[in-house]
Amino acid sequence: MDHINVKHWNKQLPPEPKIFVLVGPGGVGKGTVASRLIAADPTLWLSRSWTTRPQRTGEDADAYVFVNREQFSAHVDAGGFFEWAEFLGNCYGTPLPSPPEGHDVLLEIEVDGARQVVQKRADACVILLVPPSIEVQTSRLRARGDHEDHVAVRVAEGQSEISLAREFATVEVVNDELDTAVAQVAGIIDQHRRT
Ligand code: 5GP
């Protein structure tokens, strides 16, 4: 009798969402890869972060929840973030994830936040996206309109992000050709879901 009840209960429990983290330096194409993954996989849910960074020219108003420092701190104090970090003078945070039932969670975040996620969820799959070269990373940052004085800082920061992320990332993918990188990441997600 107990045995039957246990089986019945297990059937009622929705499986815990899997967590996939895309990490890698600015300009590596995390955002583009994330959008492509979401467009192709209706069971993957992209978390929308909060940031104190001002909205860039041409950037979608819903790329982030844009807030001021006070609003961000209040949300930290209220325990509203799954992880958060300061990156180049601005704060970024992932709200506690609430995906629709049957969806897995995709986060596109920097390395400190990714480490926090792994500390909370050791089963999270961390995919480190790296550029094929520093030259390519530099030109991608310029192309998306980052100020020239920020580009050099971001490239240097990116190199140290890569070293730090290698300490705990599950797998590394080179984003040279976009379609290939997206297919590789989708394959990794598929494989991780089967484990
Ligand atoms: P950007 O200012 O270029 O949009 O983002 C700067 C960095 O912050 C990127 O590496 C981006 O992935 C990361 N980031 C975006 N949202 C979050 C977040 O919620 N938490 C953390 N830790 N990093 C984030």
mmCIF file of C-alpha atoms and ligand atoms in Angstrom:
data_model
loop_
_atom_site.group_PDB
_atom_site.id
_atom_site.type_symbol
_atom_site.label_atom_id
_atom_site.label_comp_id
_atom_site.label_asym_id
_atom_site.label_seq_id
_atom_site.Cartn_x
_atom_site.Cartn_y
_atom_site.Cartn_z
ATOM 1 C CA MET A 1 0.000 0.000 0.000
ATOM 2 C CA ASP A 2 2.766 2.437 1.015
ATOM 3 C CA HIS A 3 4.633 1.507 -2.084
ATOM 4 C CA ILE A 4 1.660 2.431 -4.291
ATOM 5 C CA ASN A 5 1.266 5.764 -2.497
ATOM 6 C CA VAL A 6 4.913 6.636 -2.971
ATOM 7 C CA LYS A 7 4.693 5.897 -6.683
ATOM 8 C CA HIS A 8 1.563 8.028 -6.951
ATOM 9 C CA TRP A 9 3.236 10.932 -5.087
ATOM 10 C CA ASN A 10 6.295 10.800 -7.321
ATOM 11 C CA LYS A 11 4.056 11.107 -10.364
ATOM 12 C CA GLN A 12 2.531 14.299 -8.940
ATOM 13 C CA LEU A 13 5.840 16.050 -8.316
ATOM 14 C CA PRO A 14 6.970 18.098 -11.330
ATOM 15 C CA PRO A 15 10.660 17.502 -12.005
ATOM 16 C CA GLU A 16 12.939 20.255 -10.701
ATOM 17 C CA PRO A 17 13.917 22.590 -13.564
ATOM 18 C CA LYS A 18 17.433 22.063 -14.832
ATOM 19 C CA ILE A 19 19.668 25.107 -14.798
ATOM 20 C CA PHE A 20 21.888 26.007 -17.728
ATOM 21 C CA VAL A 21 24.363 28.848 -17.370
ATOM 22 C CA LEU A 22 26.002 30.595 -20.306
ATOM 23 C CA VAL A 23 29.141 32.295 -19.094
ATOM 24 C CA GLY A 24 31.937 34.025 -20.977
ATOM 25 C CA PRO A 25 33.513 37.395 -21.664
ATOM 26 C CA GLY A 26 31.628 40.425 -22.987
ATOM 27 C CA GLY A 27 31.431 40.395 -26.769
ATOM 28 C CA VAL A 28 31.649 36.614 -27.050
ATOM 29 C CA GLY A 29 28.053 36.373 -28.250
ATOM 30 C CA LYS A 30 26.326 34.934 -25.167
ATOM 31 C CA GLY A 31 23.212 37.041 -25.791
ATOM 32 C CA THR A 32 22.912 35.955 -29.415
ATOM 33 C CA VAL A 33 23.460 32.297 -28.555
ATOM 34 C CA ALA A 34 20.909 32.553 -25.732
ATOM 35 C CA SER A 35 18.257 34.100 -28.049
ATOM 36 C CA ARG A 36 18.836 31.420 -30.664
ATOM 37 C CA LEU A 37 18.524 28.650 -28.064
ATOM 38 C CA ILE A 38 15.292 30.120 -26.693
ATOM 39 C CA ALA A 39 13.820 30.552 -30.187
ATOM 40 C CA ALA A 40 14.552 26.911 -31.035
ATOM 41 C CA ASP A 41 13.558 25.302 -27.738
ATOM 42 C CA PRO A 42 10.093 26.086 -26.324
ATOM 43 C CA THR A 43 10.933 24.326 -23.050
ATOM 44 C CA LEU A 44 13.874 26.599 -22.261
ATOM 45 C CA TRP A 45 13.096 29.755 -20.264
ATOM 46 C CA LEU A 46 15.463 32.734 -20.286
ATOM 47 C CA SER A 47 15.699 34.583 -17.004
ATOM 48 C CA ARG A 48 15.575 38.386 -17.249
ATOM 49 C CA SER A 49 18.197 40.039 -15.078
ATOM 50 C CA TRP A 50 18.115 43.275 -13.156
ATOM 51 C CA THR A 51 20.895 45.793 -13.645
ATOM 52 C CA THR A 52 21.925 49.238 -12.462
ATOM 53 C CA ARG A 53 23.675 49.820 -15.806
ATOM 54 C CA PRO A 54 21.979 52.463 -17.958
ATOM 55 C CA GLN A 55 20.231 51.231 -21.076
ATOM 56 C CA ARG A 56 22.536 51.368 -24.134
ATOM 57 C CA THR A 57 21.519 53.285 -27.238
ATOM 58 C CA GLY A 58 19.555 50.897 -29.415
ATOM 59 C CA GLU A 59 19.191 48.312 -26.657
ATOM 60 C CA ASP A 60 15.721 46.794 -26.085
ATOM 61 C CA ALA A 61 13.909 48.300 -23.089
ATOM 62 C CA ASP A 62 13.219 44.770 -21.845
ATOM 63 C CA ALA A 63 16.803 43.496 -22.259
ATOM 64 C CA TYR A 64 17.021 43.945 -18.484
ATOM 65 C CA VAL A 65 14.935 45.292 -15.678
ATOM 66 C CA PHE A 66 16.764 48.633 -15.436
ATOM 67 C CA VAL A 67 16.828 49.884 -11.853
ATOM 68 C CA ASN A 68 18.771 52.320 -9.694
ATOM 69 C CA ARG A 69 21.159 51.326 -6.887
ATOM 70 C CA GLU A 70 18.548 51.819 -4.183
ATOM 71 C CA GLN A 71 16.051 49.550 -5.920
ATOM 72 C CA PHE A 72 18.748 46.939 -6.505
ATOM 73 C CA SER A 73 19.933 47.025 -2.878
ATOM 74 C CA ALA A 74 16.382 46.764 -1.594
ATOM 75 C CA HIS A 75 15.896 43.625 -3.707
ATOM 76 C CA VAL A 76 19.176 42.178 -2.378
ATOM 77 C CA ASP A 77 18.034 42.866 1.209
ATOM 78 C CA ALA A 78 14.660 41.261 0.511
ATOM 79 C CA GLY A 79 16.432 38.055 -0.628
ATOM 80 C CA GLY A 80 15.021 38.503 -4.125
ATOM 81 C CA PHE A 81 18.092 37.407 -6.072
ATOM 82 C CA PHE A 82 19.214 33.875 -6.886
ATOM 83 C CA GLU A 83 22.664 35.364 -7.515
ATOM 84 C CA TRP A 84 24.027 38.840 -8.067
ATOM 85 C CA ALA A 85 27.393 40.445 -8.724
ATOM 86 C CA GLU A 86 29.066 43.743 -9.427
ATOM 87 C CA PHE A 87 30.677 43.934 -12.849
ATOM 88 C CA LEU A 88 32.675 46.938 -14.073
ATOM 89 C CA GLY A 89 30.940 49.294 -11.667
ATOM 90 C CA ASN A 90 27.353 48.098 -12.174
ATOM 91 C CA CYS A 91 25.251 45.517 -10.380
ATOM 92 C CA TYR A 92 23.594 42.612 -12.170
ATOM 93 C CA GLY A 93 21.299 40.041 -10.595
ATOM 94 C CA THR A 94 19.139 37.061 -11.441
ATOM 95 C CA PRO A 95 15.758 37.147 -9.682
ATOM 96 C CA LEU A 96 14.719 33.883 -8.011
ATOM 97 C CA PRO A 97 13.804 31.808 -11.079
ATOM 98 C CA SER A 98 10.134 31.039 -11.652
ATOM 99 C CA PRO A 99 9.907 29.261 -15.000
ATOM 100 C CA PRO A 100 6.578 27.960 -16.237
ATOM 101 C CA GLU A 101 6.076 24.296 -15.335
ATOM 102 C CA GLY A 102 7.967 21.951 -17.624
ATOM 103 C CA HIS A 103 10.602 24.535 -18.534
ATOM 104 C CA ASP A 104 14.294 24.553 -17.785
ATOM 105 C CA VAL A 105 16.146 27.736 -16.887
ATOM 106 C CA LEU A 106 18.780 29.489 -18.990
ATOM 107 C CA LEU A 107 20.969 32.158 -17.389
ATOM 108 C CA GLU A 108 23.331 34.414 -19.302
ATOM 109 C CA ILE A 109 25.593 35.888 -16.639
ATOM 110 C CA GLU A 110 29.164 36.782 -15.651
ATOM 111 C CA VAL A 111 31.567 34.525 -13.818
ATOM 112 C CA ASP A 112 31.019 35.526 -10.151
ATOM 113 C CA GLY A 113 27.300 34.945 -10.533
ATOM 114 C CA ALA A 114 27.876 31.624 -12.282
ATOM 115 C CA ARG A 115 30.020 30.470 -9.359
ATOM 116 C CA GLN A 116 27.214 31.357 -6.939
ATOM 117 C CA VAL A 117 24.769 29.338 -9.036
ATOM 118 C CA VAL A 118 27.028 26.279 -8.888
ATOM 119 C CA GLN A 119 27.352 26.696 -5.117
ATOM 120 C CA LYS A 120 23.556 26.621 -4.829
ATOM 121 C CA ARG A 121 22.885 24.040 -7.502
ATOM 122 C CA ALA A 122 25.845 21.678 -7.980
ATOM 123 C CA ASP A 123 23.957 20.004 -10.835
ATOM 124 C CA ALA A 124 23.816 23.235 -12.894
ATOM 125 C CA CYS A 125 25.385 22.888 -16.326
ATOM 126 C CA VAL A 126 27.823 25.746 -16.922
ATOM 127 C CA ILE A 127 28.725 26.353 -20.549
ATOM 128 C CA LEU A 128 31.746 28.605 -21.041
ATOM 129 C CA LEU A 129 31.616 30.417 -24.360
ATOM 130 C CA VAL A 130 34.982 31.714 -25.558
ATOM 131 C CA PRO A 131 35.915 33.861 -28.561
ATOM 132 C CA PRO A 132 38.165 32.365 -31.245
ATOM 133 C CA SER A 133 40.696 35.161 -30.606
ATOM 134 C CA ILE A 134 41.203 38.444 -28.744
ATOM 135 C CA GLU A 135 40.995 40.294 -32.086
ATOM 136 C CA VAL A 136 37.543 38.875 -32.807
ATOM 137 C CA GLN A 137 36.355 39.694 -29.286
ATOM 138 C CA THR A 138 37.621 43.299 -29.657
ATOM 139 C CA SER A 139 35.858 43.854 -32.961
ATOM 140 C CA ARG A 140 32.591 42.369 -31.642
ATOM 141 C CA LEU A 141 32.649 44.759 -28.670
ATOM 142 C CA ARG A 142 33.254 47.711 -31.015
ATOM 143 C CA ALA A 143 30.494 46.568 -33.354
ATOM 144 C CA ARG A 144 27.868 46.568 -30.614
ATOM 145 C CA GLY A 145 28.715 50.151 -29.707
ATOM 146 C CA ASP A 146 30.769 49.837 -26.521
ATOM 147 C CA HIS A 147 32.775 53.002 -25.877
ATOM 148 C CA GLU A 148 36.348 52.674 -27.113
ATOM 149 C CA ASP A 149 37.810 53.230 -23.627
ATOM 150 C CA HIS A 150 35.608 50.387 -22.353
ATOM 151 C CA VAL A 151 36.674 47.957 -25.052
ATOM 152 C CA ALA A 152 40.232 47.475 -23.756
ATOM 153 C CA VAL A 153 38.975 47.110 -20.174
ATOM 154 C CA ARG A 154 36.371 44.551 -21.230
ATOM 155 C CA VAL A 155 38.897 42.522 -23.227
ATOM 156 C CA ALA A 156 41.255 42.355 -20.232
ATOM 157 C CA GLU A 157 38.370 41.549 -17.899
ATOM 158 C CA GLY A 158 37.278 38.879 -20.359
ATOM 159 C CA GLN A 159 40.603 37.077 -20.229
ATOM 160 C CA SER A 160 40.457 36.848 -16.445
ATOM 161 C CA GLU A 161 36.798 35.762 -16.628
ATOM 162 C CA ILE A 162 37.794 32.885 -18.899
ATOM 163 C CA SER A 163 40.511 31.713 -16.466
ATOM 164 C CA LEU A 164 38.152 31.909 -13.490
ATOM 165 C CA ALA A 165 35.296 30.166 -15.299
ATOM 166 C CA ARG A 166 37.589 27.314 -16.343
ATOM 167 C CA GLU A 167 37.845 26.412 -12.645
ATOM 168 C CA PHE A 168 34.227 25.257 -12.542
ATOM 169 C CA ALA A 169 32.647 25.257 -16.023
ATOM 170 C CA THR A 170 31.128 21.972 -17.168
ATOM 171 C CA VAL A 171 32.138 22.441 -20.784
ATOM 172 C CA GLU A 172 33.755 24.995 -23.102
ATOM 173 C CA VAL A 173 32.530 26.022 -26.566
ATOM 174 C CA VAL A 174 34.389 28.288 -29.023
ATOM 175 C CA ASN A 175 32.027 30.781 -30.655
ATOM 176 C CA ASP A 176 33.713 31.088 -34.028
ATOM 177 C CA GLU A 177 30.849 30.363 -36.417
ATOM 178 C CA LEU A 178 27.492 31.167 -34.760
ATOM 179 C CA ASP A 179 25.394 28.303 -36.187
ATOM 180 C CA THR A 180 28.014 25.767 -35.162
ATOM 181 C CA ALA A 181 28.328 27.185 -31.638
ATOM 182 C CA VAL A 182 24.532 27.234 -31.167
ATOM 183 C CA ALA A 183 24.263 23.628 -32.378
ATOM 184 C CA GLN A 184 27.033 22.584 -29.987
ATOM 185 C CA VAL A 185 25.388 24.279 -27.007
ATOM 186 C CA ALA A 186 21.974 22.814 -27.932
ATOM 187 C CA GLY A 187 23.601 19.375 -28.063
ATOM 188 C CA ILE A 188 25.167 19.899 -24.624
ATOM 189 C CA ILE A 189 21.780 20.926 -23.197
ATOM 190 C CA ASP A 190 20.131 17.895 -24.740
ATOM 191 C CA GLN A 191 22.786 15.586 -23.323
ATOM 192 C CA HIS A 192 22.587 17.153 -19.847
ATOM 193 C CA ARG A 193 18.798 16.736 -19.795
ATOM 194 C CA ARG A 194 19.238 13.000 -20.264
ATOM 195 C CA THR A 195 21.507 12.670 -17.198
HETATM 196 P P1 5GP B 1 26.244 43.925 -20.242
HETATM 197 O O1 5GP B 1 26.427 45.184 -19.488
HETATM 198 O O2 5GP B 1 27.232 43.803 -21.374
HETATM 199 O O3 5GP B 1 24.828 43.688 -20.687
HETATM 200 O O4 5GP B 1 26.558 42.711 -19.249
HETATM 201 C C1 5GP B 1 27.782 42.677 -18.566
HETATM 202 C C2 5GP B 1 27.966 41.296 -17.993
HETATM 203 O O5 5GP B 1 26.979 41.052 -16.990
HETATM 204 C C3 5GP B 1 27.798 40.192 -19.035
HETATM 205 O O6 5GP B 1 28.846 39.259 -18.833
HETATM 206 C C4 5GP B 1 26.470 39.589 -18.698
HETATM 207 O O7 5GP B 1 26.388 38.217 -19.049
HETATM 208 C C5 5GP B 1 26.461 39.757 -17.196
HETATM 209 N N1 5GP B 1 25.133 39.633 -16.596
HETATM 210 C C6 5GP B 1 23.927 39.918 -17.162
HETATM 211 N N2 5GP B 1 22.948 39.649 -16.304
HETATM 212 C C7 5GP B 1 23.517 39.157 -15.179
HETATM 213 C C8 5GP B 1 23.012 38.671 -13.935
HETATM 214 O O8 5GP B 1 21.826 38.610 -13.669
HETATM 215 N N3 5GP B 1 23.931 38.257 -13.028
HETATM 216 C C9 5GP B 1 25.263 38.285 -13.266
HETATM 217 N N4 5GP B 1 26.062 37.826 -12.302
HETATM 218 N N5 5GP B 1 25.762 38.725 -14.409
HETATM 219 C C10 5GP B 1 24.914 39.166 -15.361
#
